[in-house]
Structures are given as structure tokens and as C-alpha cells.
Amino acid sequence: MASINQTASCSSFSEDPLCFQSTPYPFYFTRNPSLLGGISDHTLTLAAPVICYWALSLFFHYLDMSGWKWLDKYRLHESAEVKSRNLVTRTQVVAAVILQQVIQTALAAFWISADESQTVNHAPELRRIAFTMQPVLFQVLGEHQAEALLPHMAYFVYWWGIPTFQFFAAMFIIDTWQYFLHRAMHVNKFLYKQFHSWHHRLYVPYAFGSLYNHPVEGFVLDSLGAAIAEWATGMTTRQAMLLFSFSTLKTVDDHCGYNLPFDPLQLITGNNADYHDIHHQVIGIKSNFAQPFFVHWDALLGTRMTREDIARRRQKHGKAS
């Protein structure tokens, strides 16, 4: 059986299919030192979540102010409810959100280090992956097929498989961190009264109030959880930028107040604006703790509530009375 010498040198992929010295980069990769000229990736990673937050929030605020009647069937609550049922003013919400974003950005500035992954020689790592995969592929596919597929599979694992795994692993860590801390803040009366009750002053959520939290909760639940997920998965600066931006967009969308069938962020998972809105109502305040991506912890631990569950409860109580 042929074997791969991890330390062997080579001049080109055409001479040695396991050389990996001149393989093409995937479309998402660039060797430029920064994604935007004149702005370092580190600075862009700090700015991106803030920009995403206010850009999407202002979009939904525009919808709120538009007066378009066709939107009414997608609203989770009538516009008047925002003023009549919420216990905090929009000015207070904006001030609290800005404070949290200042703390969040300061943490990220300390946490995210300068990244030079775009200038790294990726060939040794590609070769190491191929060397690791070789015995299994030779056993399963046979030597001839394995030799033909090995460089392509190593390429796929390195440029697509590992980054995808890192991203979903980070999402799982954030979901886990937020579920159990969020649930604890509802179960423990002290934690709820001192910290989490701030967020529930918004009985009717709206987009730019999604990060309206007590500063301590905002730091521990949101900022620290995301930082731990980024660290645990070994992300590059650009991966962290994508994770933080996506997480921010998802959080804003989950509080937007609309059940939009054409919203991609609401289509990818059952944890959406309608799902989280139930948690903000009296009937669902001890349910739907999962945030911001998936609902598996609610489903596994019996804290999931749907609109159908609410209808059945109300019907049951109606019959009982």
C-alpha cells in the first residue's frame, strides 16, 4: 500500500496530488490582509455586530412606522400594545442597549486577537488531514480509489467540513449557555428580580429592544457566552465576525414582532419571533427559554410551548369554567 510522507517536500500539486502547494482557494477565502481596505479585520469584527443590530432594527422599525395594512396579518401584536403594555420607554431601551454594546465591544476588543490566518501556509495542514484519512479510505475504498479521492476529500474537510463544524458547534455552545442561564434566571427569584425582570418589561417585544437587559445579564448571558463559543471552537477572526453578526441578526429578528413567512431567519429554525413571543407572555413565561438558534433544549427538557399548546390550555380552562 502506498503511504504519505508527511514531511516530504514537493513543488506542485500536479507533480504530487498530496502536495497541496498550489491547490485553489474556496470562493469565500481571500489572502488580502483585511476584508475592507483600510479597516482591519479586528476592527471590523468589533463593529459588525453593532452595525447589524441597528441596521436590522431600523428596518423593522420602518415597518412598524409604515402603516402598511398588508403587514397587519403578520404582526404578532397590534401596534397600540407596544405603548400600552410595555413598562419601559423607547429612550430607556436605546440607552440600555447602547450601554450593553459598549461593554460587548470592550470585551471583544480584549478577547479577539489579531489574526493572520489569511497569510498562513495551509499546505501542511491539508497534508496532515490527508495522512490521517489515508488508512481508513484505503481500507474502505481500496488503494486505487482512495488515492484518487484523498486529496479532494482532504480539501473538502479542511476548507468546508471543519469550518462548518466549528460554526455549528459554536451555535450549540451559545444555545446551551443561554438556555440554562436563562432558565435559572426564571427559576431563581433573586436572579429574576434583580436582573432578568428588566428584559421582561418588554411584554410586547420589538426589534431594537432585543438587547434590552440589565448590564450584568447582558454581559454574562450574551457577551460572555458568545466569547466562550468563539474560544472553544478555535475560530479565526473572520469566523468570529460571521458568528457574532449572525447571532446578532438572529436575536434582533426573534424580537421583531412579526411572523413573516418570507423571512429567511424565521424559516431556518422553529426558534423564531413567534416562538420567543410566547415566552414574553404571562402564559409562556416559564417556557421557551431556548435562544437564539434552536429549540432542542426546550424539547428535551419539557419547556417547549407552541401556539397549539396555548389554544388547548385555554380551551381546557374554558370548559372547566
mmCIF file of C-alpha atoms in Angstrom:
data_model
loop_
_atom_site.group_PDB
_atom_site.id
_atom_site.type_symbol
_atom_site.label_atom_id
_atom_site.label_comp_id
_atom_site.label_asym_id
_atom_site.label_seq_id
_atom_site.Cartn_x
_atom_site.Cartn_y
_atom_site.Cartn_z
ATOM 1 C CA MET A 1 0.000 0.000 0.000
ATOM 2 C CA ALA A 2 1.243 3.459 -0.817
ATOM 3 C CA SER A 3 1.728 5.804 2.098
ATOM 4 C CA ILE A 4 2.009 9.522 2.610
ATOM 5 C CA ASN A 5 5.210 11.002 3.892
ATOM 6 C CA GLN A 6 4.068 13.961 5.972
ATOM 7 C CA THR A 7 7.407 15.695 5.783
ATOM 8 C CA ALA A 8 8.175 15.101 2.109
ATOM 9 C CA SER A 9 8.686 18.228 0.067
ATOM 10 C CA CYS A 10 7.135 18.854 -3.330
ATOM 11 C CA SER A 11 6.897 21.655 -5.817
ATOM 12 C CA SER A 12 3.360 21.424 -7.200
ATOM 13 C CA PHE A 13 0.053 19.635 -6.907
ATOM 14 C CA SER A 14 0.374 18.343 -10.468
ATOM 15 C CA GLU A 15 3.600 16.517 -9.607
ATOM 16 C CA ASP A 16 2.263 15.079 -6.347
ATOM 17 C CA PRO A 17 -1.524 15.041 -5.724
ATOM 18 C CA LEU A 18 -0.838 15.208 -1.987
ATOM 19 C CA CYS A 19 1.440 18.178 -2.224
ATOM 20 C CA PHE A 20 -1.286 20.828 -1.696
ATOM 21 C CA GLN A 21 1.154 23.615 -2.547
ATOM 22 C CA SER A 22 -0.912 25.083 -5.379
ATOM 23 C CA THR A 23 -4.496 23.991 -4.756
ATOM 24 C CA PRO A 24 -7.169 26.633 -5.412
ATOM 25 C CA TYR A 25 -8.737 28.503 -2.506
ATOM 26 C CA PRO A 26 -12.516 28.309 -1.957
ATOM 27 C CA PHE A 27 -14.560 31.295 -3.096
ATOM 28 C CA TYR A 28 -15.010 32.648 0.439
ATOM 29 C CA PHE A 29 -11.275 32.923 1.130
ATOM 30 C CA THR A 30 -9.093 35.897 0.332
ATOM 31 C CA ARG A 31 -5.429 36.453 1.120
ATOM 32 C CA ASN A 32 -5.993 40.184 1.471
ATOM 33 C CA PRO A 33 -4.887 41.344 4.934
ATOM 34 C CA SER A 34 -8.341 42.852 5.505
ATOM 35 C CA LEU A 35 -11.788 42.280 4.055
ATOM 36 C CA LEU A 36 -12.358 46.020 3.718
ATOM 37 C CA GLY A 37 -9.445 48.130 2.616
ATOM 38 C CA GLY A 38 -8.199 50.433 5.354
ATOM 39 C CA ILE A 39 -10.173 48.674 8.102
ATOM 40 C CA SER A 40 -8.529 45.790 9.930
ATOM 41 C CA ASP A 41 -10.469 42.554 10.402
ATOM 42 C CA HIS A 42 -10.143 43.063 14.162
ATOM 43 C CA THR A 43 -11.861 46.446 13.976
ATOM 44 C CA LEU A 44 -14.496 45.122 11.577
ATOM 45 C CA THR A 45 -15.256 42.237 13.949
ATOM 46 C CA LEU A 46 -15.923 44.757 16.729
ATOM 47 C CA ALA A 47 -18.120 46.932 14.526
ATOM 48 C CA ALA A 48 -20.076 44.300 12.587
ATOM 49 C CA PRO A 49 -22.470 43.164 15.367
ATOM 50 C CA VAL A 50 -23.347 46.765 16.235
ATOM 51 C CA ILE A 51 -23.952 47.643 12.586
ATOM 52 C CA CYS A 52 -26.048 44.500 12.076
ATOM 53 C CA TYR A 53 -28.085 45.228 15.192
ATOM 54 C CA TRP A 54 -29.109 48.737 14.250
ATOM 55 C CA ALA A 55 -29.459 48.089 10.518
ATOM 56 C CA LEU A 56 -31.968 45.263 11.011
ATOM 57 C CA SER A 57 -33.636 47.046 13.919
ATOM 58 C CA LEU A 58 -34.194 50.166 11.843
ATOM 59 C CA PHE A 59 -35.613 48.045 9.036
ATOM 60 C CA PHE A 60 -38.247 46.583 11.355
ATOM 61 C CA HIS A 61 -38.835 49.999 12.937
ATOM 62 C CA TYR A 62 -39.539 51.299 9.450
ATOM 63 C CA LEU A 63 -42.120 48.546 9.024
ATOM 64 C CA ASP A 64 -43.631 49.499 12.384
ATOM 65 C CA MET A 65 -43.959 53.120 11.311
ATOM 66 C CA SER A 66 -45.028 52.427 7.716
ATOM 67 C CA GLY A 67 -48.727 51.993 8.387
ATOM 68 C CA TRP A 68 -48.962 49.380 5.639
ATOM 69 C CA LYS A 69 -52.179 47.448 6.131
ATOM 70 C CA TRP A 70 -50.887 44.317 4.408
ATOM 71 C CA LEU A 71 -48.455 43.883 7.300
ATOM 72 C CA ASP A 72 -51.215 43.607 9.894
ATOM 73 C CA LYS A 73 -51.744 39.891 9.287
ATOM 74 C CA TYR A 74 -48.083 39.269 10.066
ATOM 75 C CA ARG A 75 -47.929 41.325 13.267
ATOM 76 C CA LEU A 76 -47.827 39.306 16.494
ATOM 77 C CA HIS A 77 -49.388 42.219 18.372
ATOM 78 C CA GLU A 78 -51.235 45.358 17.431
ATOM 79 C CA SER A 79 -49.087 48.486 17.431
ATOM 80 C CA ALA A 80 -51.071 50.002 20.292
ATOM 81 C CA GLU A 81 -49.998 47.167 22.592
ATOM 82 C CA VAL A 82 -46.374 48.292 22.480
ATOM 83 C CA LYS A 83 -47.288 51.585 24.158
ATOM 84 C CA SER A 84 -49.963 50.301 26.499
ATOM 85 C CA ARG A 85 -48.383 47.105 27.857
ATOM 86 C CA ASN A 86 -44.640 47.717 27.894
ATOM 87 C CA LEU A 87 -43.190 49.052 31.131
ATOM 88 C CA VAL A 88 -40.193 50.902 29.735
ATOM 89 C CA THR A 89 -39.853 53.776 27.282
ATOM 90 C CA ARG A 90 -38.065 53.518 23.959
ATOM 91 C CA THR A 91 -35.490 56.066 25.176
ATOM 92 C CA GLN A 92 -34.656 53.859 28.150
ATOM 93 C CA VAL A 93 -34.401 50.862 25.860
ATOM 94 C CA VAL A 94 -31.994 52.599 23.460
ATOM 95 C CA ALA A 95 -29.802 53.801 26.354
ATOM 96 C CA ALA A 96 -29.600 50.308 27.866
ATOM 97 C CA VAL A 97 -28.823 48.712 24.508
ATOM 98 C CA ILE A 98 -26.029 51.199 23.787
ATOM 99 C CA LEU A 99 -24.534 50.524 27.223
ATOM 100 C CA GLN A 100 -24.576 46.782 26.557
ATOM 101 C CA GLN A 101 -22.973 47.267 23.160
ATOM 102 C CA VAL A 102 -20.201 49.366 24.701
ATOM 103 C CA ILE A 103 -19.498 46.572 27.203
ATOM 104 C CA GLN A 104 -19.784 43.948 24.474
ATOM 105 C CA THR A 105 -17.353 45.806 22.211
ATOM 106 C CA ALA A 106 -14.863 46.321 25.052
ATOM 107 C CA LEU A 107 -14.913 42.592 25.815
ATOM 108 C CA ALA A 108 -14.430 41.732 22.147
ATOM 109 C CA ALA A 109 -11.529 44.195 21.842
ATOM 110 C CA PHE A 110 -9.809 42.410 24.708
ATOM 111 C CA TRP A 111 -10.844 38.900 23.643
ATOM 112 C CA ILE A 112 -10.314 38.886 19.869
ATOM 113 C CA SER A 113 -6.660 38.950 18.928
ATOM 114 C CA ALA A 114 -5.152 39.976 15.604
ATOM 115 C CA ASP A 115 -5.499 37.124 13.126
ATOM 116 C CA GLU A 116 -3.090 36.285 10.321
ATOM 117 C CA SER A 117 -4.837 33.159 9.034
ATOM 118 C CA GLN A 118 -5.057 34.634 5.542
ATOM 119 C CA THR A 119 -1.225 34.547 5.256
ATOM 120 C CA VAL A 120 -0.755 31.078 6.747
ATOM 121 C CA ASN A 121 0.638 28.257 4.606
ATOM 122 C CA HIS A 122 -2.306 25.857 4.548
ATOM 123 C CA ALA A 123 -0.463 23.051 2.767
ATOM 124 C CA PRO A 124 0.956 21.316 5.875
ATOM 125 C CA GLU A 125 -2.473 21.101 7.491
ATOM 126 C CA LEU A 126 -4.061 19.771 4.306
ATOM 127 C CA ARG A 127 -1.338 17.152 4.128
ATOM 128 C CA ARG A 128 -1.822 16.203 7.785
ATOM 129 C CA ILE A 129 -5.549 15.703 7.222
ATOM 130 C CA ALA A 130 -4.836 13.526 4.184
ATOM 131 C CA PHE A 131 -2.340 11.473 6.197
ATOM 132 C CA THR A 132 -4.959 10.965 8.941
ATOM 133 C CA MET A 133 -7.669 9.935 6.494
ATOM 134 C CA GLN A 134 -5.485 7.652 4.391
ATOM 135 C CA PRO A 135 -5.705 4.341 6.353
ATOM 136 C CA VAL A 136 -9.491 4.460 6.620
ATOM 137 C CA LEU A 137 -10.029 5.352 2.966
ATOM 138 C CA PHE A 138 -7.618 2.689 1.785
ATOM 139 C CA GLN A 139 -9.462 0.132 3.890
ATOM 140 C CA VAL A 140 -12.933 1.188 2.758
ATOM 141 C CA LEU A 141 -12.380 2.159 -0.890
ATOM 142 C CA GLY A 142 -9.261 0.305 -1.879
ATOM 143 C CA GLU A 143 -5.910 1.799 -2.780
ATOM 144 C CA HIS A 144 -6.711 2.975 -6.311
ATOM 145 C CA GLN A 145 -9.952 4.842 -5.489
ATOM 146 C CA ALA A 146 -8.572 6.159 -2.225
ATOM 147 C CA GLU A 147 -5.547 7.702 -3.922
ATOM 148 C CA ALA A 148 -7.846 9.424 -6.433
ATOM 149 C CA LEU A 149 -10.265 10.778 -3.825
ATOM 150 C CA LEU A 150 -7.908 11.507 -0.939
ATOM 151 C CA PRO A 151 -6.687 14.990 -1.982
ATOM 152 C CA HIS A 152 -10.225 16.120 -2.809
ATOM 153 C CA MET A 153 -11.625 14.818 0.467
ATOM 154 C CA ALA A 154 -8.820 16.418 2.454
ATOM 155 C CA TYR A 155 -9.506 19.690 0.645
ATOM 156 C CA PHE A 156 -13.229 19.446 1.438
ATOM 157 C CA VAL A 157 -12.641 18.585 5.104
ATOM 158 C CA TYR A 158 -10.184 21.442 5.588
ATOM 159 C CA TRP A 159 -11.997 24.223 3.759
ATOM 160 C CA TRP A 160 -15.634 23.201 4.330
ATOM 161 C CA GLY A 161 -16.053 20.411 6.868
ATOM 162 C CA ILE A 162 -14.042 21.859 9.742
ATOM 163 C CA PRO A 163 -15.327 25.474 9.411
ATOM 164 C CA THR A 164 -18.932 24.197 9.197
ATOM 165 C CA PHE A 165 -18.419 22.036 12.271
ATOM 166 C CA GLN A 166 -16.859 24.971 14.141
ATOM 167 C CA PHE A 167 -19.815 27.206 13.300
ATOM 168 C CA PHE A 168 -22.495 24.738 14.361
ATOM 169 C CA ALA A 169 -20.527 23.765 17.465
ATOM 170 C CA ALA A 170 -20.362 27.442 18.428
ATOM 171 C CA MET A 171 -24.099 27.765 17.871
ATOM 172 C CA PHE A 172 -24.676 24.726 20.109
ATOM 173 C CA ILE A 173 -22.473 26.213 22.853
ATOM 174 C CA ILE A 174 -24.303 29.547 22.718
ATOM 175 C CA ASP A 175 -27.693 27.806 22.810
ATOM 176 C CA THR A 176 -26.631 25.669 25.759
ATOM 177 C CA TRP A 177 -25.130 28.574 27.675
ATOM 178 C CA GLN A 178 -28.162 30.763 27.148
ATOM 179 C CA TYR A 179 -30.777 28.075 27.818
ATOM 180 C CA PHE A 180 -29.525 27.058 31.238
ATOM 181 C CA LEU A 181 -28.651 30.568 32.406
ATOM 182 C CA HIS A 182 -31.926 31.946 31.056
ATOM 183 C CA ARG A 183 -33.894 29.192 32.764
ATOM 184 C CA ALA A 184 -32.005 29.757 36.027
ATOM 185 C CA MET A 185 -32.941 33.443 35.891
ATOM 186 C CA HIS A 186 -36.609 32.471 35.813
ATOM 187 C CA VAL A 187 -36.408 29.722 38.424
ATOM 188 C CA ASN A 188 -34.360 31.733 40.929
ATOM 189 C CA LYS A 189 -36.468 34.604 42.263
ATOM 190 C CA PHE A 190 -33.448 36.713 43.235
ATOM 191 C CA LEU A 191 -31.887 36.441 39.765
ATOM 192 C CA TYR A 192 -35.199 37.229 38.112
ATOM 193 C CA LYS A 193 -35.986 40.234 40.286
ATOM 194 C CA GLN A 194 -32.505 41.727 40.231
ATOM 195 C CA PHE A 195 -31.544 41.050 36.630
ATOM 196 C CA HIS A 196 -33.848 39.299 34.167
ATOM 197 C CA SER A 197 -37.019 41.218 35.024
ATOM 198 C CA TRP A 198 -35.508 44.115 33.065
ATOM 199 C CA HIS A 199 -35.920 42.263 29.796
ATOM 200 C CA HIS A 200 -39.497 41.297 30.615
ATOM 201 C CA ARG A 201 -40.524 44.902 30.991
ATOM 202 C CA LEU A 202 -40.991 44.459 27.247
ATOM 203 C CA TYR A 203 -44.188 42.439 27.363
ATOM 204 C CA VAL A 204 -44.518 43.146 23.642
ATOM 205 C CA PRO A 205 -41.007 42.821 22.156
ATOM 206 C CA TYR A 206 -39.772 44.914 19.266
ATOM 207 C CA ALA A 207 -36.565 44.696 17.240
ATOM 208 C CA PHE A 208 -34.285 47.301 18.799
ATOM 209 C CA GLY A 209 -35.290 46.135 22.279
ATOM 210 C CA SER A 210 -33.805 42.677 21.758
ATOM 211 C CA LEU A 211 -30.685 43.563 23.788
ATOM 212 C CA TYR A 212 -32.586 45.484 26.432
ATOM 213 C CA ASN A 213 -31.188 43.753 29.516
ATOM 214 C CA HIS A 214 -29.664 44.505 32.877
ATOM 215 C CA PRO A 215 -25.968 45.207 32.164
ATOM 216 C CA VAL A 216 -24.860 42.230 34.267
ATOM 217 C CA GLU A 217 -27.198 39.871 32.418
ATOM 218 C CA GLY A 218 -26.164 41.312 29.078
ATOM 219 C CA PHE A 219 -22.509 40.673 29.860
ATOM 220 C CA VAL A 220 -22.907 37.160 31.290
ATOM 221 C CA LEU A 221 -25.720 35.778 29.127
ATOM 222 C CA ASP A 222 -24.967 37.312 25.741
ATOM 223 C CA SER A 223 -21.400 38.658 25.501
ATOM 224 C CA LEU A 224 -19.577 36.085 27.614
ATOM 225 C CA GLY A 225 -21.477 33.161 26.086
ATOM 226 C CA ALA A 226 -20.512 34.207 22.561
ATOM 227 C CA ALA A 227 -16.892 34.766 23.584
ATOM 228 C CA ILE A 228 -16.666 31.284 25.134
ATOM 229 C CA ALA A 229 -18.181 29.721 21.994
ATOM 230 C CA GLU A 230 -15.645 31.506 19.781
ATOM 231 C CA TRP A 231 -12.741 30.441 22.002
ATOM 232 C CA ALA A 232 -13.865 26.835 22.444
ATOM 233 C CA THR A 233 -14.193 26.253 18.701
ATOM 234 C CA GLY A 234 -10.890 27.884 17.760
ATOM 235 C CA MET A 235 -12.350 30.312 15.256
ATOM 236 C CA THR A 236 -10.374 32.765 13.198
ATOM 237 C CA THR A 237 -11.196 36.454 13.427
ATOM 238 C CA ARG A 238 -13.267 36.290 10.258
ATOM 239 C CA GLN A 239 -15.192 33.278 11.518
ATOM 240 C CA ALA A 240 -15.859 35.136 14.763
ATOM 241 C CA MET A 241 -17.114 38.107 12.763
ATOM 242 C CA LEU A 242 -19.587 35.859 10.971
ATOM 243 C CA LEU A 243 -20.718 34.145 14.183
ATOM 244 C CA PHE A 244 -21.240 37.384 16.123
ATOM 245 C CA SER A 245 -23.024 39.054 13.207
ATOM 246 C CA PHE A 246 -25.329 36.108 12.570
ATOM 247 C CA SER A 247 -26.106 35.734 16.272
ATOM 248 C CA THR A 248 -26.949 39.436 16.466
ATOM 249 C CA LEU A 249 -29.210 39.339 13.413
ATOM 250 C CA LYS A 250 -30.982 36.270 14.788
ATOM 251 C CA THR A 251 -31.543 37.901 18.183
ATOM 252 C CA VAL A 252 -32.983 41.042 16.620
ATOM 253 C CA ASP A 253 -35.216 39.008 14.326
ATOM 254 C CA ASP A 254 -36.505 36.937 17.262
ATOM 255 C CA HIS A 255 -37.799 40.127 18.898
ATOM 256 C CA CYS A 256 -39.047 41.858 15.755
ATOM 257 C CA GLY A 257 -42.765 41.342 16.428
ATOM 258 C CA TYR A 258 -43.536 39.872 13.006
ATOM 259 C CA ASN A 259 -44.277 36.348 11.873
ATOM 260 C CA LEU A 260 -43.038 36.767 8.307
ATOM 261 C CA PRO A 261 -43.242 33.730 6.003
ATOM 262 C CA PHE A 262 -40.588 35.181 3.693
ATOM 263 C CA ASP A 263 -38.031 35.993 6.413
ATOM 264 C CA PRO A 264 -35.053 33.598 5.971
ATOM 265 C CA LEU A 265 -34.058 33.921 9.632
ATOM 266 C CA GLN A 266 -37.516 32.697 10.633
ATOM 267 C CA LEU A 267 -37.531 29.840 8.151
ATOM 268 C CA ILE A 268 -34.298 28.108 9.176
ATOM 269 C CA THR A 269 -35.471 27.114 12.655
ATOM 270 C CA GLY A 270 -38.554 26.908 14.839
ATOM 271 C CA ASN A 271 -36.872 29.297 17.273
ATOM 272 C CA ASN A 272 -38.207 32.482 15.751
ATOM 273 C CA ALA A 273 -40.131 35.638 16.626
ATOM 274 C CA ASP A 274 -43.395 33.769 17.191
ATOM 275 C CA TYR A 275 -41.695 31.169 19.377
ATOM 276 C CA HIS A 276 -39.944 33.741 21.550
ATOM 277 C CA ASP A 277 -43.004 35.965 21.743
ATOM 278 C CA ILE A 278 -44.761 33.201 23.688
ATOM 279 C CA HIS A 279 -42.028 33.448 26.314
ATOM 280 C CA HIS A 280 -42.747 37.152 26.761
ATOM 281 C CA GLN A 281 -46.428 36.491 27.562
ATOM 282 C CA VAL A 282 -47.710 35.568 31.020
ATOM 283 C CA ILE A 283 -48.879 32.153 29.878
ATOM 284 C CA GLY A 284 -45.473 31.220 28.459
ATOM 285 C CA ILE A 285 -43.036 32.941 30.787
ATOM 286 C CA LYS A 286 -41.846 29.598 32.216
ATOM 287 C CA SER A 287 -41.463 28.122 28.728
ATOM 288 C CA ASN A 288 -39.407 28.632 25.560
ATOM 289 C CA PHE A 289 -36.128 29.510 27.264
ATOM 290 C CA ALA A 290 -34.069 28.465 24.229
ATOM 291 C CA GLN A 291 -32.228 31.258 22.423
ATOM 292 C CA PRO A 292 -31.174 32.212 19.860
ATOM 293 C CA PHE A 293 -30.829 29.379 17.345
ATOM 294 C CA PHE A 294 -32.634 26.092 18.003
ATOM 295 C CA VAL A 295 -35.270 24.628 20.326
ATOM 296 C CA HIS A 296 -33.712 21.260 21.218
ATOM 297 C CA TRP A 297 -33.169 22.060 24.907
ATOM 298 C CA ASP A 298 -36.801 23.138 25.334
ATOM 299 C CA ALA A 299 -37.958 19.997 23.535
ATOM 300 C CA LEU A 300 -35.689 17.653 25.516
ATOM 301 C CA LEU A 301 -36.363 19.195 28.930
ATOM 302 C CA GLY A 302 -40.102 19.748 28.589
ATOM 303 C CA THR A 303 -40.169 23.547 28.475
ATOM 304 C CA ARG A 304 -41.374 23.964 24.907
ATOM 305 C CA MET A 305 -44.715 25.688 24.297
ATOM 306 C CA THR A 306 -46.425 26.237 20.955
ATOM 307 C CA ARG A 307 -49.461 28.251 19.900
ATOM 308 C CA GLU A 308 -51.364 24.959 19.741
ATOM 309 C CA ASP A 309 -50.440 24.271 23.384
ATOM 310 C CA ILE A 310 -51.805 27.681 24.352
ATOM 311 C CA ALA A 311 -55.050 27.069 22.457
ATOM 312 C CA ARG A 312 -55.521 23.690 24.160
ATOM 313 C CA ARG A 313 -54.907 25.200 27.598
ATOM 314 C CA ARG A 314 -57.404 27.979 27.029
ATOM 315 C CA GLN A 315 -59.966 25.548 25.664
ATOM 316 C CA LYS A 316 -59.481 23.292 28.673
ATOM 317 C CA HIS A 317 -59.882 26.151 31.135
ATOM 318 C CA GLY A 318 -62.901 27.406 29.211
ATOM 319 C CA LYS A 319 -64.625 24.057 29.515
ATOM 320 C CA ALA A 320 -63.716 23.802 33.188
ATOM 321 C CA SER A 321 -65.301 27.126 33.934
#
